[in-house]
Amino acid sequence: MLDLKQIRENPQAVRERLNLRGGDADIEPILALDRKQRDLETQRSQLQARSNEIGKLVGQKMKSGAKPQDAEILALKEEGNQVKAQLAQLEPRERELKAELDALLLMMPNLPSESTPVGKNEEENVEVRRWGDEYLPENPNILPHWEIGEKLGILSFDRAVKIAQSRFVALIGAGAALERSLINFMLDRQIQAGYIEVMPPVLINSNSLQGTGQLPKFAEESFKCYADDLWLAPTAEVPVTNLYAGETLSAEDLPIYHCAYTPCFRREAGSYGKDTRGLIRLHQFNKVELVKLVRPETSEAEHEALVQNAEAILQALKLPYRVLELCTGDLGFGANKCYDLEVWLPSSGKYREISSCSNFGDFQARRANIRFKEAGKKGTQFVHTLNGSGLAIGRTMAAILENYQQLDGTIAIPEVLQPYLGRETL
RNA sequence: GGAGAGGUGGCCGAGCGGUUUAAGGCGCAGCACUGGAAAUGCUGUUUAGGGGUGACUCUAACGAGGGUUCGAAUCCCUCCCUCUCCGCCA
């Protein structure tokens, strides 16, 4: 959520930053509601002050011997009732305005950071670096991962469709073992890098989704359990960040680094024609996620470090990849800055996103109300939150099945995974 | 799912309709005392929003939301959470 005070005080600057995302940000309704709401708040609190005064007076007079039927008491009660009637008019109006204001603010995306390259759409994302050209596969006849996977009998899309629907997969035998190895490998590495592992609930409430920015705007992206106020988590970002929702941490608690393996569930609404085959775009996939809660002044450096932690996994697996910095037009709703890691998928001759590492600044912290307090200092500050995949497991599996395909149709297992899987080829 | 007990400040804990401006204690900070410390004493010690250049000031917050009342931590209703017992269950 944007800072209302900032919008109020620098409307032009906010408008300009928002417009860098493309479109024409309209903050006028917010400014107008804010003015009205504050106006009502002033009136209301004055009435309340008088009401409190009356209550106190009655109490004092009764204590010092006045009777309930004394004219003085009756007059005060009468005035109390009048004030109350006025409040009864004002209060609902103010509440309504506040709710409208909140609804508008919740729909506003974050401001892109100063350092984010300006651009209209994904075409204008900036390649920051490329790694692992020396590991690009030389095999010219690489099968797509879904074909080699089915051939090896380790992936079954057809059978998964029977028990769920399209865009699901069942991992069989070595496929399941490879998935598990990747999860363990990634968690071990990230724990080594200083992240504390979490296994959060993956059925999560609406408030959590609002806290990280998936609600209210992106309700159609997540699976909902209609009998309860619970949703299937689209990413561990949501439960892990919201572990601290509503808390005021002490400054010494920061930074907090978490890694979490969870399954992730996405409806993929609006992507009907895209990536219909393989492991790239499923309704259910596994992911190891990295989440950081940090002091504001450190968040940029923490962001770079988080990207390094995600890259380290690709490097250890010797998978060629590139790093893109998203331009203002392609930036996710809550992010002020974002790097995507894209792994090489030889069957399609393309780099494909395998990790997205975002800095949210205080955007999520405001929504989820996560603050910290410095001992001896007045007031509190919002933390900055960051997260990134470290990495998406299914897409990593796809990358291995393709980049490690050998001429004889077998798959070599990356060296670092061999101890986990207990074999050298598939 | 059934029955019962609870939820008060950084922590413990009192309060069950009106000087609550939340007692008392612990903790923490400052000051005094001291050669220095301990002990002791005094003072202070929440957050959010509004108004004001500022000193400051108003409002709100006792799990959450409603209600009764001139006045609610206290009474009533709904919900959430925790604990105990029973049932069910991996």
Short mmCIF file of N, CA and C in Angstrom, two decimals, chain A residues 75-192:
data_model
loop_
_atom_site.label_atom_id
_atom_site.label_comp_id
_atom_site.label_asym_id
_atom_site.label_seq_id
_atom_site.Cartn_x
_atom_site.Cartn_y
_atom_site.Cartn_z
N ALA A 75 -30.12 17.72 32.35
CA ALA A 75 -29.68 18.57 31.25
C ALA A 75 -28.45 17.99 30.57
N LEU A 76 -27.51 17.53 31.40
CA LEU A 76 -26.29 16.94 30.84
C LEU A 76 -26.61 15.69 30.02
N LYS A 77 -27.51 14.88 30.56
CA LYS A 77 -27.88 13.66 29.83
C LYS A 77 -28.51 14.02 28.50
N GLU A 78 -29.33 15.05 28.54
CA GLU A 78 -29.99 15.48 27.32
C GLU A 78 -28.96 15.92 26.28
N GLU A 79 -27.97 16.72 26.74
CA GLU A 79 -26.94 17.16 25.81
C GLU A 79 -26.15 15.95 25.30
N GLY A 80 -25.88 15.04 26.21
CA GLY A 80 -25.18 13.81 25.83
C GLY A 80 -25.92 13.09 24.71
N ASN A 81 -27.22 13.02 24.86
CA ASN A 81 -28.02 12.34 23.83
C ASN A 81 -27.97 13.07 22.50
N GLN A 82 -27.94 14.42 22.58
CA GLN A 82 -27.87 15.18 21.33
C GLN A 82 -26.54 14.94 20.63
N VAL A 83 -25.46 15.00 21.41
CA VAL A 83 -24.13 14.76 20.84
C VAL A 83 -24.08 13.37 20.21
N LYS A 84 -24.69 12.43 20.94
CA LYS A 84 -24.67 11.06 20.44
C LYS A 84 -25.41 10.95 19.11
N ALA A 85 -26.51 11.70 19.01
CA ALA A 85 -27.29 11.66 17.76
C ALA A 85 -26.46 12.22 16.61
N GLN A 86 -25.70 13.29 16.90
CA GLN A 86 -24.86 13.87 15.86
C GLN A 86 -23.76 12.89 15.45
N LEU A 87 -23.19 12.24 16.47
CA LEU A 87 -22.13 11.27 16.18
C LEU A 87 -22.67 10.12 15.33
N ALA A 88 -23.91 9.75 15.62
CA ALA A 88 -24.52 8.63 14.89
C ALA A 88 -24.66 8.95 13.41
N GLN A 89 -24.73 10.27 13.12
CA GLN A 89 -24.78 10.69 11.71
C GLN A 89 -23.38 10.64 11.08
N LEU A 90 -22.43 11.19 11.83
CA LEU A 90 -21.08 11.34 11.29
C LEU A 90 -20.34 10.01 11.16
N GLU A 91 -20.45 9.18 12.18
CA GLU A 91 -19.60 7.99 12.24
C GLU A 91 -19.72 7.07 11.02
N PRO A 92 -20.96 6.71 10.65
CA PRO A 92 -21.06 5.81 9.50
C PRO A 92 -20.51 6.45 8.23
N ARG A 93 -20.71 7.77 8.09
CA ARG A 93 -20.20 8.44 6.89
C ARG A 93 -18.68 8.38 6.86
N GLU A 94 -18.08 8.61 8.02
CA GLU A 94 -16.62 8.60 8.06
C GLU A 94 -16.10 7.19 7.80
N ARG A 95 -16.76 6.21 8.39
CA ARG A 95 -16.34 4.82 8.19
C ARG A 95 -16.41 4.44 6.72
N GLU A 96 -17.50 4.89 6.09
CA GLU A 96 -17.69 4.60 4.67
C GLU A 96 -16.56 5.21 3.84
N LEU A 97 -16.27 6.48 4.14
CA LEU A 97 -15.20 7.16 3.40
C LEU A 97 -13.87 6.43 3.58
N LYS A 98 -13.62 6.02 4.82
CA LYS A 98 -12.36 5.35 5.11
C LYS A 98 -12.28 4.03 4.35
N ALA A 99 -13.40 3.34 4.30
CA ALA A 99 -13.42 2.05 3.59
C ALA A 99 -13.20 2.27 2.10
N GLU A 100 -13.85 3.31 1.56
CA GLU A 100 -13.66 3.61 0.14
C GLU A 100 -12.21 3.95 -0.15
N LEU A 101 -11.65 4.76 0.75
CA LEU A 101 -10.26 5.19 0.61
C LEU A 101 -9.33 3.98 0.64
N ASP A 102 -9.57 3.10 1.60
CA ASP A 102 -8.75 1.90 1.73
C ASP A 102 -8.85 1.04 0.47
N ALA A 103 -10.09 0.91 -0.02
CA ALA A 103 -10.29 0.08 -1.21
C ALA A 103 -9.49 0.63 -2.38
N LEU A 104 -9.50 1.95 -2.52
CA LEU A 104 -8.74 2.57 -3.61
C LEU A 104 -7.24 2.36 -3.42
N LEU A 105 -6.79 2.57 -2.19
CA LEU A 105 -5.36 2.44 -1.91
C LEU A 105 -4.88 1.00 -2.15
N LEU A 106 -5.75 0.04 -1.79
CA LEU A 106 -5.36 -1.36 -1.95
C LEU A 106 -5.22 -1.75 -3.43
N MET A 107 -5.87 -0.97 -4.30
CA MET A 107 -5.79 -1.27 -5.73
C MET A 107 -4.59 -0.59 -6.39
N MET A 108 -3.94 0.30 -5.67
CA MET A 108 -2.80 1.03 -6.24
C MET A 108 -1.53 0.21 -6.19
N PRO A 109 -0.81 0.10 -7.30
CA PRO A 109 0.45 -0.64 -7.29
C PRO A 109 1.56 0.19 -6.62
N ASN A 110 2.67 -0.45 -6.37
CA ASN A 110 3.80 0.23 -5.74
C ASN A 110 4.46 1.20 -6.73
N LEU A 111 5.20 2.16 -6.20
CA LEU A 111 5.96 3.07 -7.06
C LEU A 111 7.25 2.37 -7.48
N PRO A 112 7.59 2.40 -8.76
CA PRO A 112 8.86 1.84 -9.19
C PRO A 112 10.02 2.59 -8.52
N SER A 113 11.09 1.89 -8.24
CA SER A 113 12.23 2.55 -7.61
C SER A 113 12.91 3.48 -8.62
N GLU A 114 13.71 4.39 -8.10
CA GLU A 114 14.44 5.34 -8.95
C GLU A 114 15.35 4.61 -9.93
N SER A 115 15.85 3.44 -9.49
CA SER A 115 16.87 2.77 -10.31
C SER A 115 16.25 1.82 -11.34
N THR A 116 14.93 1.63 -11.29
CA THR A 116 14.30 0.73 -12.25
C THR A 116 14.29 1.35 -13.64
N PRO A 117 14.77 0.61 -14.65
CA PRO A 117 14.78 1.17 -15.99
C PRO A 117 13.37 1.46 -16.48
N VAL A 118 13.21 2.59 -17.14
CA VAL A 118 11.90 2.98 -17.64
C VAL A 118 11.61 2.24 -18.94
N GLY A 119 10.41 1.67 -19.04
CA GLY A 119 10.06 0.95 -20.26
C GLY A 119 8.59 0.60 -20.27
N LYS A 120 8.10 0.24 -21.45
CA LYS A 120 6.65 0.02 -21.60
C LYS A 120 6.23 -1.39 -21.20
N ASN A 121 7.02 -2.40 -21.65
CA ASN A 121 6.60 -3.78 -21.42
C ASN A 121 7.81 -4.69 -21.39
N GLU A 122 7.58 -6.01 -21.40
CA GLU A 122 8.69 -6.94 -21.20
C GLU A 122 9.77 -6.82 -22.28
N GLU A 123 9.42 -6.26 -23.44
CA GLU A 123 10.42 -6.06 -24.48
C GLU A 123 11.54 -5.14 -24.00
N GLU A 124 11.21 -4.29 -23.05
CA GLU A 124 12.19 -3.28 -22.65
C GLU A 124 12.87 -3.60 -21.33
N ASN A 125 12.73 -4.87 -20.90
CA ASN A 125 13.50 -5.31 -19.76
C ASN A 125 14.98 -5.31 -20.13
N VAL A 126 15.83 -5.14 -19.14
CA VAL A 126 17.25 -4.96 -19.43
C VAL A 126 18.03 -6.19 -18.99
N GLU A 127 18.78 -6.77 -19.92
CA GLU A 127 19.63 -7.89 -19.53
C GLU A 127 20.82 -7.35 -18.76
N VAL A 128 20.97 -7.83 -17.54
CA VAL A 128 22.01 -7.30 -16.67
C VAL A 128 23.29 -8.11 -16.81
N ARG A 129 23.14 -9.43 -16.87
CA ARG A 129 24.31 -10.30 -17.07
C ARG A 129 23.84 -11.67 -17.52
N ARG A 130 24.81 -12.42 -18.01
CA ARG A 130 24.53 -13.74 -18.54
C ARG A 130 25.58 -14.65 -17.95
N TRP A 131 25.21 -15.87 -17.62
CA TRP A 131 26.18 -16.75 -16.97
C TRP A 131 26.11 -18.14 -17.61
N GLY A 132 27.24 -18.78 -17.74
CA GLY A 132 27.26 -20.21 -18.06
C GLY A 132 27.21 -20.56 -19.53
N ASP A 133 27.65 -19.62 -20.39
CA ASP A 133 27.70 -19.96 -21.82
C ASP A 133 28.49 -21.24 -22.08
N GLU A 134 29.50 -21.47 -21.25
CA GLU A 134 30.34 -22.66 -21.47
C GLU A 134 29.57 -23.95 -21.17
N TYR A 135 28.40 -23.82 -20.52
CA TYR A 135 27.63 -25.04 -20.22
C TYR A 135 26.47 -25.23 -21.19
N LEU A 136 26.36 -24.36 -22.20
CA LEU A 136 25.29 -24.54 -23.18
C LEU A 136 25.47 -25.90 -23.84
N PRO A 137 24.40 -26.70 -23.93
CA PRO A 137 24.54 -28.06 -24.43
C PRO A 137 24.92 -28.06 -25.91
N GLU A 138 25.73 -29.07 -26.29
CA GLU A 138 26.16 -29.15 -27.70
C GLU A 138 25.27 -30.10 -28.48
N ASN A 139 24.61 -30.99 -27.80
CA ASN A 139 23.68 -31.93 -28.44
C ASN A 139 22.65 -31.18 -29.29
N PRO A 140 22.61 -31.41 -30.59
CA PRO A 140 21.68 -30.67 -31.45
C PRO A 140 20.27 -31.26 -31.44
N ASN A 141 20.08 -32.46 -30.95
CA ASN A 141 18.77 -33.10 -31.04
C ASN A 141 18.09 -33.24 -29.68
N ILE A 142 18.04 -32.16 -28.99
CA ILE A 142 17.48 -32.25 -27.64
C ILE A 142 15.96 -32.31 -27.69
N LEU A 143 15.40 -33.30 -26.99
CA LEU A 143 13.94 -33.42 -26.92
C LEU A 143 13.41 -32.46 -25.86
N PRO A 144 12.23 -31.93 -26.07
CA PRO A 144 11.60 -31.14 -25.00
C PRO A 144 11.50 -31.98 -23.74
N HIS A 145 11.54 -31.33 -22.59
CA HIS A 145 11.61 -32.08 -21.33
C HIS A 145 10.41 -33.00 -21.14
N TRP A 146 9.22 -32.57 -21.65
CA TRP A 146 8.05 -33.44 -21.43
C TRP A 146 8.15 -34.73 -22.24
N GLU A 147 8.79 -34.62 -23.42
CA GLU A 147 8.93 -35.84 -24.22
C GLU A 147 9.94 -36.79 -23.61
N ILE A 148 11.10 -36.27 -23.26
CA ILE A 148 12.12 -37.15 -22.67
C ILE A 148 11.63 -37.69 -21.33
N GLY A 149 10.90 -36.84 -20.60
CA GLY A 149 10.39 -37.24 -19.28
C GLY A 149 9.40 -38.39 -19.39
N GLU A 150 8.51 -38.31 -20.39
CA GLU A 150 7.53 -39.39 -20.55
C GLU A 150 8.21 -40.65 -21.08
N LYS A 151 9.21 -40.41 -21.96
CA LYS A 151 9.96 -41.54 -22.52
C LYS A 151 10.66 -42.33 -21.41
N LEU A 152 11.20 -41.56 -20.44
CA LEU A 152 11.91 -42.20 -19.33
C LEU A 152 10.93 -42.75 -18.28
N GLY A 153 9.67 -42.40 -18.43
CA GLY A 153 8.66 -42.88 -17.49
C GLY A 153 8.69 -42.17 -16.15
N ILE A 154 9.24 -40.96 -16.12
CA ILE A 154 9.33 -40.26 -14.83
C ILE A 154 8.31 -39.12 -14.71
N LEU A 155 7.68 -38.76 -15.83
CA LEU A 155 6.62 -37.75 -15.79
C LEU A 155 5.39 -38.34 -16.42
N SER A 156 4.23 -38.13 -15.80
CA SER A 156 3.01 -38.54 -16.47
C SER A 156 1.98 -37.43 -16.42
N PHE A 157 1.76 -36.84 -17.58
CA PHE A 157 0.75 -35.78 -17.68
C PHE A 157 -0.63 -36.40 -17.86
N ASP A 158 -0.73 -37.44 -18.69
CA ASP A 158 -2.02 -38.06 -18.98
C ASP A 158 -2.69 -38.57 -17.71
N ARG A 159 -1.92 -39.23 -16.89
CA ARG A 159 -2.53 -39.80 -15.68
C ARG A 159 -2.89 -38.71 -14.67
N ALA A 160 -2.08 -37.64 -14.65
CA ALA A 160 -2.40 -36.54 -13.74
C ALA A 160 -3.71 -35.88 -14.15
N VAL A 161 -3.94 -35.78 -15.45
CA VAL A 161 -5.17 -35.18 -15.94
C VAL A 161 -6.38 -35.96 -15.46
N LYS A 162 -6.25 -37.30 -15.42
CA LYS A 162 -7.38 -38.13 -14.97
C LYS A 162 -7.78 -37.81 -13.55
N ILE A 163 -6.78 -37.59 -12.71
CA ILE A 163 -7.11 -37.40 -11.29
C ILE A 163 -7.33 -35.93 -10.92
N ALA A 164 -6.88 -35.01 -11.79
CA ALA A 164 -7.15 -33.59 -11.53
C ALA A 164 -7.71 -32.98 -12.80
N GLN A 165 -6.91 -32.24 -13.52
CA GLN A 165 -7.30 -31.72 -14.83
C GLN A 165 -6.04 -31.37 -15.57
N SER A 166 -6.17 -30.66 -16.70
CA SER A 166 -4.96 -30.32 -17.44
C SER A 166 -4.12 -29.36 -16.60
N ARG A 167 -2.84 -29.27 -16.97
CA ARG A 167 -1.87 -28.46 -16.23
C ARG A 167 -1.54 -29.06 -14.86
N PHE A 168 -1.59 -30.38 -14.77
CA PHE A 168 -1.07 -31.05 -13.58
C PHE A 168 -0.12 -32.14 -14.05
N VAL A 169 0.79 -32.55 -13.18
CA VAL A 169 1.71 -33.62 -13.54
C VAL A 169 1.83 -34.57 -12.35
N ALA A 170 2.09 -35.84 -12.68
CA ALA A 170 2.47 -36.80 -11.64
C ALA A 170 3.93 -37.18 -11.90
N LEU A 171 4.72 -37.13 -10.86
CA LEU A 171 6.12 -37.52 -10.98
C LEU A 171 6.25 -38.96 -10.51
N ILE A 172 6.90 -39.78 -11.32
CA ILE A 172 6.97 -41.21 -11.03
C ILE A 172 8.42 -41.62 -10.83
N GLY A 173 8.67 -42.47 -9.88
CA GLY A 173 10.00 -43.07 -9.71
C GLY A 173 11.08 -42.02 -9.59
N ALA A 174 12.06 -42.08 -10.52
CA ALA A 174 13.19 -41.16 -10.46
C ALA A 174 12.75 -39.71 -10.61
N GLY A 175 11.60 -39.49 -11.25
CA GLY A 175 11.09 -38.13 -11.39
C GLY A 175 10.76 -37.55 -10.03
N ALA A 176 10.05 -38.34 -9.23
CA ALA A 176 9.70 -37.91 -7.88
C ALA A 176 10.97 -37.75 -7.04
N ALA A 177 11.90 -38.68 -7.21
CA ALA A 177 13.14 -38.62 -6.43
C ALA A 177 13.95 -37.39 -6.82
N LEU A 178 13.96 -37.08 -8.11
CA LEU A 178 14.72 -35.90 -8.56
C LEU A 178 14.11 -34.63 -7.99
N GLU A 179 12.80 -34.55 -8.01
CA GLU A 179 12.11 -33.38 -7.45
C GLU A 179 12.49 -33.20 -5.97
N ARG A 180 12.43 -34.33 -5.26
CA ARG A 180 12.75 -34.29 -3.83
C ARG A 180 14.22 -33.90 -3.62
N SER A 181 15.11 -34.41 -4.47
CA SER A 181 16.53 -34.07 -4.36
C SER A 181 16.74 -32.58 -4.55
N LEU A 182 16.04 -32.03 -5.54
CA LEU A 182 16.19 -30.60 -5.83
C LEU A 182 15.71 -29.76 -4.64
N ILE A 183 14.59 -30.17 -4.07
CA ILE A 183 14.07 -29.44 -2.90
C ILE A 183 15.10 -29.46 -1.78
N ASN A 184 15.61 -30.65 -1.49
CA ASN A 184 16.56 -30.77 -0.39
C ASN A 184 17.85 -30.03 -0.66
N PHE A 185 18.32 -30.15 -1.89
CA PHE A 185 19.55 -29.46 -2.27
C PHE A 185 19.39 -27.94 -2.10
N MET A 186 18.31 -27.42 -2.63
CA MET A 186 18.11 -25.97 -2.56
C MET A 186 17.95 -25.49 -1.12
N LEU A 187 17.17 -26.23 -0.34
CA LEU A 187 16.99 -25.83 1.06
C LEU A 187 18.33 -25.86 1.79
N ASP A 188 19.10 -26.94 1.58
CA ASP A 188 20.40 -27.04 2.26
C ASP A 188 21.28 -25.84 1.92
N ARG A 189 21.33 -25.50 0.63
CA ARG A 189 22.17 -24.39 0.19
C ARG A 189 21.72 -23.07 0.81
N GLN A 190 20.40 -22.87 0.83
CA GLN A 190 19.92 -21.58 1.33
C GLN A 190 20.04 -21.49 2.85
N ILE A 191 19.90 -22.61 3.50
CA ILE A 191 20.12 -22.62 4.95
C ILE A 191 21.58 -22.27 5.24
N GLN A 192 22.46 -22.87 4.42
CA GLN A 192 23.88 -22.56 4.54
C GLN A 192 24.15 -21.07 4.32
#
